[in-house]
Amino acid sequence: MTQQRPLFLLSNDDGYEAKGLQCLIEALRPVADLLVMAPEDGRSGAGCSISAATPLRYRIVRQEPGLTLCACSGTPVDCVKVALNEFADRRPDLVVGGINHGDNSSVNTHYSGTMGVVTEGALQGIPSVAFSLCDHSANADFAPLMPYLADIALKTLNAKLPPFTCLNVNFPKAASFKGIRLCRMAHSRWEHELARREHPWGGTYFWLVGDCRELEPEADDTDRYALAHGYIAITPTQLDVTDYKLKDTLKSIFL
Amino acid sequence: MTQQRPLFLLSNDDGYEAKGLQCLIEALRPVADLLVMAPEDGRSGAGCSISAATPLRYRIVRQEPGLTLCACSGTPVDCVKVALNEFADRRPDLVVGGINHGDNSSVNTHYSGTMGVVTEGALQGIPSVAFSLCDHSANADFAPLMPYLADIALKTLNAKLPPFTCLNVNFPKAASFKGIRLCRMAHSRWEHELARREHPWGGTYFWLVGDCRELEPEADDTDRYALAHGYIAITPTQLDVTDYKLKDTLKSIFL
């Protein structure tokens, strides 16, 4: 009796047609059956948002042995929920987010729809890993990542991650990488975040922009440091966001 | 020379007209100047999402001594960003989210736009506290909360919270409360999350619904336990989501 191939559930926040997702499919197909449920269009900055007030739809775009690809009207987190509930006959062994076009290190974690995918996967009790490349362009070069993706995915699958944790993997924009670093999330802060524009018929509107200021530029154990020095940054991420230390120190104030 | 009153920045995810926000304004006006920048309409489940691809607008709805109320086209996090950048002449001393119509304890933290508000506040280095009432109805009764809001807000202002932390305060639906508990986030899992419907002209769509299953119903130190037993639950929340322990144990796998 041969062992069944694992099933990986893939989603992203750049939409089902994005090059990053297509490269991820190509890299992971040799090692797993793939169920892909990705947004119809770009959802950058979707975070862990869900569609509380809008109906959800999905359609099967492509179906062949070992691969089902669907496009969904919802957010990245919605995609995971729809996939798990609609394809419930076989539970995924791993949830994979990405490959994101753009940097999801440091505080970007909180805004990232790609991280939304793996947050939802981990909340559902499934090992989960997100891949991002620090290159925002639609035609970013994912070729240097290809030798690493299946390896990291399979290691995540077998790592026995504790409940309520997932992995945030960021690749620097580079032709090759110096290696892998296990990192902590760098503390940084977005500043100067509004670009003001005037509509031709009158009225002011704004685009979200910004500069990301490092709050600890000298630290050498952060994801930002690793990326700036040519390393792949793996940041283990926890979804129990309780600050246990603060829970004790605040007793004197609130109780 | 009299001391200047503090400035509180308020936002929510139920929209600027929501009863919960109006009650929050009423409760906090006696103790602070208020800048309110809230979504034009309901944004439940917005999490930390930002508008990466849509322009943002805001308008001043009401302006009088000690109170400026604005409605913004964006998400709760967008609202905080717009307020901080557009009203930059005076930096808020405290960011307050809510009062949310609905429970933001346990894993709901990740989907909550109200928590998005205070996540953004804390990422910007400002003490931040979110208030939620475990009652989803538009006409929920916020009267029992009124004696607590200014007190908890002022205590948060003076608590010297560490960087990258904020407070998640949930009130049970009750006529009165047994007291305050400092809690950890309960581990739970949403299940059965899709309600299938057929459009009259054909085509299937889904509403996000679900049952929240407790994964540790016997624990007595969680936010869920406190709420179920009539207590106000204060959950100290950290925005550095690095799992430091896992960072060490994964070295043997990835390095």
Coordinates of C-alpha atoms in Angstrom, one line a residue:
Chain A
M1 CA 0.0 0.0 0.0
T2 CA 1.5 3.3 -1.0
Q3 CA 1.3 6.3 1.3
Q4 CA -1.1 9.0 0.2
R5 CA 0.6 12.2 -0.9
P6 CA 0.0 15.1 1.5
L7 CA -2.6 17.8 0.6
F8 CA -1.5 21.4 0.8
L9 CA -4.0 24.3 0.8
L10 CA -2.6 27.4 -0.9
S11 CA -3.9 30.9 -0.9
N12 CA -2.4 34.4 -1.3
D13 CA -3.4 38.1 -1.3
D14 CA -2.3 39.0 -4.8
G15 CA -5.1 37.1 -6.5
Y16 CA -5.3 33.6 -8.2
E17 CA -3.5 34.8 -11.4
A18 CA -0.5 36.3 -9.6
K19 CA 2.9 35.1 -10.7
G20 CA 4.0 34.4 -7.1
L21 CA 1.1 31.9 -6.6
Q22 CA 1.8 30.3 -10.0
C23 CA 5.4 29.8 -9.0
L24 CA 4.4 28.3 -5.6
I25 CA 2.1 25.8 -7.4
E26 CA 4.9 24.8 -9.7
A27 CA 7.3 24.4 -6.8
L28 CA 5.0 22.4 -4.6
R29 CA 3.2 20.2 -7.1
P30 CA 6.0 17.6 -7.1
V31 CA 5.6 16.9 -3.4
A32 CA 1.9 17.3 -2.7
D33 CA -1.7 17.4 -4.0
L34 CA -2.7 21.0 -4.1
L35 CA -6.0 22.7 -3.3
V36 CA -5.7 26.4 -4.2
M37 CA -8.3 28.9 -3.2
A38 CA -7.2 32.4 -3.9
P39 CA -8.9 35.8 -4.2
E40 CA -10.3 36.8 -7.6
D41 CA -8.1 39.9 -7.5
G42 CA -5.5 41.7 -5.5
R43 CA -6.1 42.0 -1.8
S44 CA -2.8 43.4 -0.5
G45 CA -3.2 44.7 3.0
A46 CA -6.1 42.5 3.8
G47 CA -4.6 41.3 7.1
C48 CA -6.9 38.9 8.9
S49 CA -10.1 40.6 7.6
I50 CA -13.2 38.5 6.9
S51 CA -16.3 39.3 4.9
A52 CA -18.9 39.7 7.7
A53 CA -21.4 41.6 5.6
T54 CA -20.9 40.5 2.0
P55 CA -21.8 37.2 0.4
L56 CA -19.0 34.9 -0.7
R57 CA -18.7 33.0 -4.0
Y58 CA -16.1 30.8 -5.5
R59 CA -15.6 29.1 -8.9
I60 CA -13.3 26.3 -10.0
V61 CA -10.8 27.7 -12.5
R62 CA -8.8 24.5 -13.2
Q63 CA -9.1 20.9 -12.1
E64 CA -6.7 18.1 -12.9
P65 CA -5.1 15.2 -11.1
G66 CA -3.4 16.6 -8.0
L67 CA -4.5 20.2 -8.5
T68 CA -7.7 22.1 -7.9
L69 CA -7.5 25.8 -8.4
C70 CA -10.4 28.1 -7.4
A71 CA -11.0 31.8 -7.4
C72 CA -13.0 33.3 -4.5
S73 CA -14.7 36.7 -4.1
G74 CA -13.5 37.0 -0.5
T75 CA -10.4 38.0 1.5
P76 CA -7.4 35.7 2.0
V77 CA -8.9 34.5 5.3
D78 CA -12.3 33.9 3.7
C79 CA -10.5 31.8 1.1
V80 CA -9.1 29.4 3.7
K81 CA -12.5 29.2 5.5
V82 CA -14.3 28.5 2.2
A83 CA -11.8 25.9 1.2
L84 CA -11.9 24.0 4.5
N85 CA -15.7 24.0 4.6
E86 CA -16.4 23.3 1.0
F87 CA -13.7 20.7 0.5
A88 CA -14.1 19.1 3.9
D89 CA -13.8 15.5 2.6
R90 CA -10.0 15.8 2.9
R91 CA -8.3 18.0 5.5
P92 CA -5.2 19.7 4.3
D93 CA -1.9 18.7 6.0
L94 CA -0.4 22.1 5.4
V95 CA -1.6 25.6 4.7
V96 CA 0.8 27.7 2.5
G97 CA 0.4 31.5 1.9
G98 CA 2.1 33.3 -1.0
I99 CA 4.4 33.7 -2.6
N100 CA 3.6 37.3 -1.7
H101 CA 4.8 40.1 -4.0
G102 CA 6.3 42.3 -1.3
D103 CA 7.9 42.3 2.1
N104 CA 5.9 40.8 5.0
S105 CA 8.6 41.1 7.7
S106 CA 8.5 43.2 10.8
V107 CA 5.2 45.1 11.5
N108 CA 4.0 44.3 8.0
T109 CA 3.0 41.0 9.5
H110 CA -0.1 42.7 10.9
Y111 CA -1.3 44.1 7.6
S112 CA -0.5 41.2 5.5
G113 CA -3.2 39.1 3.8
T114 CA -0.5 36.4 3.2
M115 CA -0.1 36.2 6.9
G116 CA -3.9 36.2 7.2
V117 CA -3.9 32.9 5.2
V118 CA -1.5 31.2 7.6
T119 CA -3.0 32.8 10.7
E120 CA -6.3 31.2 9.7
G121 CA -4.6 27.9 8.9
A122 CA -2.9 27.8 12.3
L123 CA -6.1 28.8 14.1
Q124 CA -7.8 25.8 12.4
G125 CA -5.0 23.6 13.8
I126 CA -3.1 23.0 10.6
P127 CA 0.7 23.6 10.2
S128 CA 1.1 26.8 8.2
V129 CA 3.8 28.7 6.4
A130 CA 3.8 32.0 4.5
F131 CA 6.3 32.9 1.8
S132 CA 7.0 36.4 0.7
L133 CA 9.6 38.0 -1.6
C134 CA 10.8 41.5 -0.9
D135 CA 9.9 42.7 -4.4
H136 CA 6.5 44.3 -5.0
S137 CA 6.5 44.2 -8.8
A138 CA 4.0 42.1 -10.6
N139 CA 6.8 40.5 -12.6
A140 CA 9.1 39.9 -9.7
D141 CA 11.8 37.2 -10.2
F142 CA 10.8 34.1 -8.1
A143 CA 13.4 31.8 -9.7
P144 CA 16.0 32.1 -6.9
L145 CA 13.3 30.9 -4.4
M146 CA 12.4 27.8 -6.3
P147 CA 14.9 25.4 -4.8
Y148 CA 13.8 26.4 -1.2
L149 CA 10.0 26.3 -1.3
A150 CA 9.2 22.6 -1.2
D151 CA 12.0 21.9 1.3
I152 CA 10.8 24.6 3.7
A153 CA 7.2 23.5 3.2
L154 CA 8.0 19.8 4.0
K155 CA 10.1 20.8 7.0
T156 CA 7.2 22.8 8.3
L157 CA 4.9 19.9 7.7
N158 CA 7.2 17.7 9.8
A159 CA 8.3 20.2 12.4
K160 CA 5.4 19.5 14.9
L161 CA 4.7 23.2 15.3
P162 CA 2.9 23.9 18.6
P163 CA -0.7 24.9 18.4
F164 CA -1.4 28.6 17.6
T165 CA 1.9 29.1 15.8
C166 CA 2.9 29.5 12.2
L167 CA 6.0 30.5 10.1
N168 CA 6.6 33.8 8.3
V169 CA 9.3 33.3 5.7
N170 CA 10.7 36.3 3.8
F171 CA 13.2 36.2 1.0
P172 CA 15.4 39.2 0.1
K173 CA 15.3 40.5 -3.4
A174 CA 18.5 38.8 -4.6
A175 CA 19.9 36.4 -7.3
S176 CA 20.9 33.9 -4.5
F177 CA 20.8 33.7 -0.7
K178 CA 23.5 33.4 1.9
G179 CA 21.4 30.9 3.9
I180 CA 18.5 30.8 6.4
R181 CA 18.2 32.7 9.7
L182 CA 15.7 32.1 12.4
C183 CA 14.6 35.6 13.4
R184 CA 12.5 37.7 15.6
M185 CA 10.1 40.4 14.3
A186 CA 11.9 43.7 14.0
H187 CA 10.3 46.7 15.7
S188 CA 9.7 49.4 13.1
R189 CA 7.1 52.1 12.5
W190 CA 5.4 53.4 9.3
E191 CA 5.6 57.2 9.0
H192 CA 4.4 59.9 6.5
E193 CA 1.7 57.6 5.4
L194 CA -0.6 59.8 3.3
A195 CA 0.0 61.1 -0.2
R196 CA -2.6 63.9 -0.9
R197 CA -4.2 64.3 -4.3
E198 CA -6.9 66.5 -5.7
H199 CA -9.6 65.1 -7.9
P200 CA -10.0 66.9 -11.3
W201 CA -13.5 67.9 -10.3
G202 CA -12.5 69.0 -6.8
G203 CA -12.2 67.2 -3.5
T204 CA -9.1 65.8 -1.7
Y205 CA -8.3 62.2 -1.5
F206 CA -5.3 60.2 -0.2
W207 CA -3.2 57.2 -1.1
L208 CA -1.6 55.2 1.7
V209 CA 2.2 55.3 1.3
G210 CA 4.9 55.7 3.9
D211 CA 8.4 55.2 5.1
C212 CA 9.2 52.3 7.4
R213 CA 11.5 53.6 10.1
E214 CA 13.6 51.0 11.9
L215 CA 13.3 51.3 15.7
E216 CA 16.3 49.1 16.5
P217 CA 18.6 49.3 13.4
E218 CA 21.6 47.9 15.4
A219 CA 19.9 44.6 16.3
D220 CA 21.3 41.6 14.4
D221 CA 18.7 39.0 15.3
T222 CA 15.7 40.5 13.5
D223 CA 14.0 39.6 10.2
R224 CA 14.9 43.0 8.8
Y225 CA 18.6 42.5 9.6
A226 CA 18.6 39.0 8.0
L227 CA 16.9 40.3 4.8
A228 CA 19.2 43.4 4.6
H229 CA 22.2 41.0 4.7
G230 CA 21.1 38.5 2.1
Y231 CA 19.6 35.8 4.3
I232 CA 16.2 34.1 4.1
A233 CA 14.3 35.2 7.3
I234 CA 12.1 32.6 9.1
T235 CA 10.1 34.3 11.9
P236 CA 8.2 31.8 14.1
T237 CA 4.9 33.6 14.9
Q238 CA 2.5 33.0 17.7
L239 CA -1.3 33.6 17.5
D240 CA -1.8 33.6 21.2
V241 CA -1.1 37.3 21.6
T242 CA -1.5 37.5 25.3
D243 CA 1.3 39.4 27.0
Y244 CA 1.7 37.1 30.0
K245 CA 4.3 39.3 31.7
L246 CA 2.1 42.4 31.4
K247 CA -0.9 40.4 32.7
D248 CA 0.9 40.2 36.0
T249 CA 2.3 43.7 36.2
L250 CA -1.1 45.3 35.5
K251 CA -2.8 43.7 38.5
S252 CA -1.6 46.5 40.7
I253 CA -3.3 49.0 38.4
F254 CA -6.6 47.4 37.5
L255 CA -7.5 45.0 40.4
Chain B
M1 CA -1.0 77.7 34.2
T2 CA -3.5 74.9 33.9
Q3 CA -2.5 71.5 32.6
Q4 CA -3.7 70.7 29.1
R5 CA -6.4 68.1 28.9
P6 CA -5.2 64.9 27.3
L7 CA -6.2 64.1 23.7
F8 CA -7.8 60.8 22.9
L9 CA -8.1 59.4 19.4
L10 CA -11.2 57.3 19.0
S11 CA -12.2 54.9 16.2
N12 CA -14.3 51.7 15.8
D13 CA -15.4 49.2 13.2
D14 CA -19.1 49.7 13.4
G15 CA -19.1 53.1 11.7
Y16 CA -19.2 56.7 13.0
E17 CA -23.0 56.6 13.7
A18 CA -22.8 53.4 15.9
K19 CA -24.3 53.6 19.3
G20 CA -21.2 52.1 20.9
L21 CA -19.0 54.9 19.6
Q22 CA -21.5 57.6 20.7
C23 CA -21.6 56.1 24.2
L24 CA -17.8 56.1 24.2
I25 CA -17.7 59.7 23.3
E26 CA -20.2 60.5 26.0
A27 CA -18.1 58.6 28.6
L28 CA -14.7 60.1 27.7
R29 CA -15.6 63.7 26.9
P30 CA -15.5 64.7 30.6
V31 CA -11.9 63.6 30.9
A32 CA -10.2 64.4 27.5
D33 CA -10.4 66.3 24.2
L34 CA -11.6 63.8 21.6
L35 CA -10.6 63.4 18.0
V36 CA -12.9 60.8 16.4
M37 CA -12.1 59.3 13.0
A38 CA -14.4 56.4 12.3
P39 CA -15.5 54.5 9.2
E40 CA -18.4 55.8 7.2
D41 CA -20.2 52.5 7.7
G42 CA -19.9 49.1 9.3
R43 CA -16.5 47.4 8.9
S44 CA -16.9 44.4 11.2
G45 CA -14.2 41.8 10.7
A46 CA -11.8 44.3 9.1
G47 CA -8.9 43.2 11.3
C48 CA -5.8 45.1 10.6
S49 CA -6.6 45.5 7.0
I50 CA -5.5 48.7 5.1
S51 CA -6.6 50.2 1.8
A52 CA -3.6 49.5 -0.3
A53 CA -5.4 50.0 -3.6
T54 CA -8.3 52.4 -3.0
P55 CA -8.1 56.1 -2.3
L56 CA -9.1 57.4 1.1
R57 CA -11.3 60.3 1.9
Y58 CA -12.6 61.8 5.1
R59 CA -15.0 64.6 6.1
I60 CA -15.6 66.5 9.3
V61 CA -19.1 65.6 10.6
R62 CA -19.1 67.6 13.8
Q63 CA -16.6 70.1 15.3
E64 CA -17.0 71.9 18.7
P65 CA -14.7 72.7 21.6
G66 CA -13.1 69.4 22.8
L67 CA -14.6 67.3 20.0
T68 CA -13.8 66.7 16.4
L69 CA -15.8 63.9 14.7
C70 CA -14.8 62.7 11.2
A71 CA -16.1 59.9 9.0
C72 CA -13.6 58.2 6.8
S73 CA -14.0 55.9 3.7
G74 CA -11.3 53.5 4.9
T75 CA -10.8 50.7 7.3
P76 CA -10.4 51.1 11.1
V77 CA -6.6 51.0 10.7
D78 CA -6.8 53.5 7.8
C79 CA -8.8 55.8 10.2
V80 CA -6.0 55.9 12.7
K81 CA -3.4 56.5 10.0
V82 CA -5.5 59.3 8.5
A83 CA -6.1 60.9 11.9
L84 CA -2.4 60.8 12.9
N85 CA -1.2 62.2 9.6
E86 CA -3.9 64.8 9.0
F87 CA -4.2 66.1 12.6
A88 CA -0.5 66.0 13.2
D89 CA -0.3 69.3 15.1
R90 CA -1.3 67.5 18.3
R91 CA -0.3 63.9 19.0
P92 CA -3.0 61.8 20.8
D93 CA -2.1 60.7 24.3
L94 CA -4.3 57.6 24.0
V95 CA -6.0 55.6 21.2
V96 CA -9.4 54.1 22.1
G97 CA -11.2 51.5 20.0
G98 CA -14.9 50.8 20.3
I99 CA -17.2 50.3 21.9
N100 CA -17.6 47.3 19.7
H101 CA -21.0 45.8 19.2
G102 CA -19.9 42.2 19.8
D103 CA -17.3 39.9 21.5
N104 CA -13.7 40.5 20.6
S105 CA -12.2 37.9 23.1
S106 CA -10.2 34.9 22.2
V107 CA -9.4 34.3 18.6
N108 CA -11.8 37.1 17.5
T109 CA -8.9 39.4 18.4
H110 CA -7.4 38.5 15.0
Y111 CA -10.5 39.4 12.9
S112 CA -11.5 42.4 14.9
G113 CA -11.4 45.9 13.4
T114 CA -11.7 47.3 16.9
M115 CA -8.5 45.6 17.7
G116 CA -7.1 46.9 14.4
V117 CA -7.6 50.4 15.8
V118 CA -5.6 49.8 18.9
T119 CA -3.0 47.6 17.1
E120 CA -2.3 50.6 14.9
G121 CA -2.3 52.9 17.9
A122 CA 0.3 50.8 19.7
L123 CA 2.4 50.3 16.6
Q124 CA 2.6 54.1 16.4
G125 CA 3.8 54.2 20.0
I126 CA 0.6 55.5 21.6
P127 CA -1.0 53.7 24.6
S128 CA -4.1 52.0 23.3
V129 CA -7.2 50.3 24.7
A130 CA -10.1 48.6 22.9
F131 CA -13.6 48.2 24.4
S132 CA -16.1 45.6 23.3
L133 CA -19.5 44.5 24.6
C134 CA -20.6 40.9 24.0
D135 CA -23.8 41.9 22.4
H136 CA -23.9 42.2 18.6
S137 CA -27.2 44.1 18.3
A138 CA -27.2 47.6 16.9
N139 CA -29.2 48.8 20.0
A140 CA -27.2 47.0 22.6
D141 CA -27.4 48.4 26.1
F142 CA -24.1 50.2 26.9
A143 CA -25.4 51.8 30.1
P144 CA -23.7 49.2 32.5
L145 CA -20.3 50.0 30.9
M146 CA -20.5 53.8 31.4
P147 CA -19.0 53.9 35.0
Y148 CA -15.9 51.9 33.8
L149 CA -14.9 53.5 30.5
A150 CA -13.2 56.7 31.6
D151 CA -11.6 55.0 34.6
I152 CA -10.0 52.2 32.5
A153 CA -9.0 54.7 29.8
L154 CA -7.2 56.9 32.3
K155 CA -5.6 53.9 34.0
T156 CA -4.3 52.8 30.6
L157 CA -3.0 56.2 29.9
N158 CA -1.0 56.1 33.1
A159 CA 0.0 52.4 33.1
K160 CA 3.2 53.0 31.2
L161 CA 2.4 50.1 28.9
P162 CA 5.6 48.7 27.2
P163 CA 6.1 49.4 23.5
F164 CA 4.2 47.1 21.1
T165 CA 1.4 46.3 23.6
C166 CA -2.2 47.3 24.0
L167 CA -5.3 46.3 26.0
N168 CA -8.3 44.3 24.9
V169 CA -11.2 44.9 27.2
N170 CA -14.4 42.9 26.8
F171 CA -17.6 43.4 28.8
P172 CA -20.1 40.5 29.2
K173 CA -23.7 41.2 28.3
A174 CA -25.1 41.9 31.8
A175 CA -26.9 44.5 33.8
S176 CA -23.9 44.8 36.2
F177 CA -20.4 43.2 36.5
K178 CA -18.8 41.2 39.2
G179 CA -15.4 43.0 38.8
I180 CA -12.4 43.0 36.5
R181 CA -10.1 40.1 35.7
L182 CA -6.8 40.2 33.9
C183 CA -6.9 37.4 31.5
R184 CA -5.1 35.4 28.8
M185 CA -6.6 34.9 25.4
A186 CA -8.7 31.7 25.3
H187 CA -7.8 29.1 22.6
S188 CA -10.9 28.4 20.6
R189 CA -11.8 27.5 17.0
W190 CA -14.5 28.6 14.6
E191 CA -16.3 25.7 13.0
H192 CA -19.2 25.2 10.4
E193 CA -18.5 28.6 9.0
L194 CA -20.5 28.7 5.7
A195 CA -24.2 29.1 5.3
R196 CA -25.1 28.2 1.8
R197 CA -27.8 30.1 -0.1
E198 CA -29.1 30.0 -3.7
H199 CA -29.6 33.2 -5.6
P200 CA -33.2 33.5 -7.1
W201 CA -31.7 33.7 -10.6
G202 CA -29.3 30.8 -9.9
G203 CA -25.8 30.5 -8.4
T204 CA -24.6 29.6 -5.0
Y205 CA -23.3 32.0 -2.5
F206 CA -22.3 31.8 1.2
W207 CA -22.6 33.8 4.4
L208 CA -19.8 33.6 6.9
V209 CA -21.3 32.2 10.1
G210 CA -20.0 29.6 12.6
D211 CA -19.8 28.1 16.0
C212 CA -16.9 29.0 18.3
R213 CA -15.7 25.8 19.9
E214 CA -13.7 26.2 23.2
L215 CA -10.5 24.3 23.1
E216 CA -9.8 24.6 26.8
P217 CA -13.3 25.0 28.5
E218 CA -11.9 24.0 31.9
A219 CA -9.4 26.8 32.1
D220 CA -10.3 29.6 34.6
D221 CA -7.8 32.2 33.6
T222 CA -9.0 33.0 30.1
D223 CA -11.0 35.9 28.8
R224 CA -13.8 33.5 27.8
Y225 CA -14.1 32.2 31.4
A226 CA -14.2 35.7 32.9
L227 CA -16.9 36.8 30.5
A228 CA -19.0 33.6 31.0
H229 CA -18.8 34.3 34.8
G230 CA -19.9 38.0 34.7
Y231 CA -16.4 39.7 34.9
I232 CA -14.9 42.4 32.7
A233 CA -12.0 40.7 30.9
I234 CA -8.8 42.8 30.3
T235 CA -6.4 40.9 28.1
P236 CA -3.0 42.5 27.7
T237 CA -2.0 42.0 24.1
Q238 CA 1.4 42.0 22.4
L239 CA 2.2 43.1 18.9
D240 CA 5.6 41.5 18.7
V241 CA 4.2 38.2 17.6
T242 CA 7.6 36.4 17.5
D243 CA 7.5 33.0 19.2
Y244 CA 10.8 33.2 20.9
K245 CA 10.8 29.7 22.3
L246 CA 10.0 28.2 18.9
K247 CA 12.8 30.3 17.4
D248 CA 15.3 28.3 19.3
T249 CA 13.7 24.8 18.9
L250 CA 13.4 25.2 15.1
K251 CA 17.1 25.7 14.7
S252 CA 17.7 22.0 14.5
I253 CA 15.2 21.7 11.7
F254 CA 16.0 24.7 9.5
L255 CA 19.7 25.5 10.1

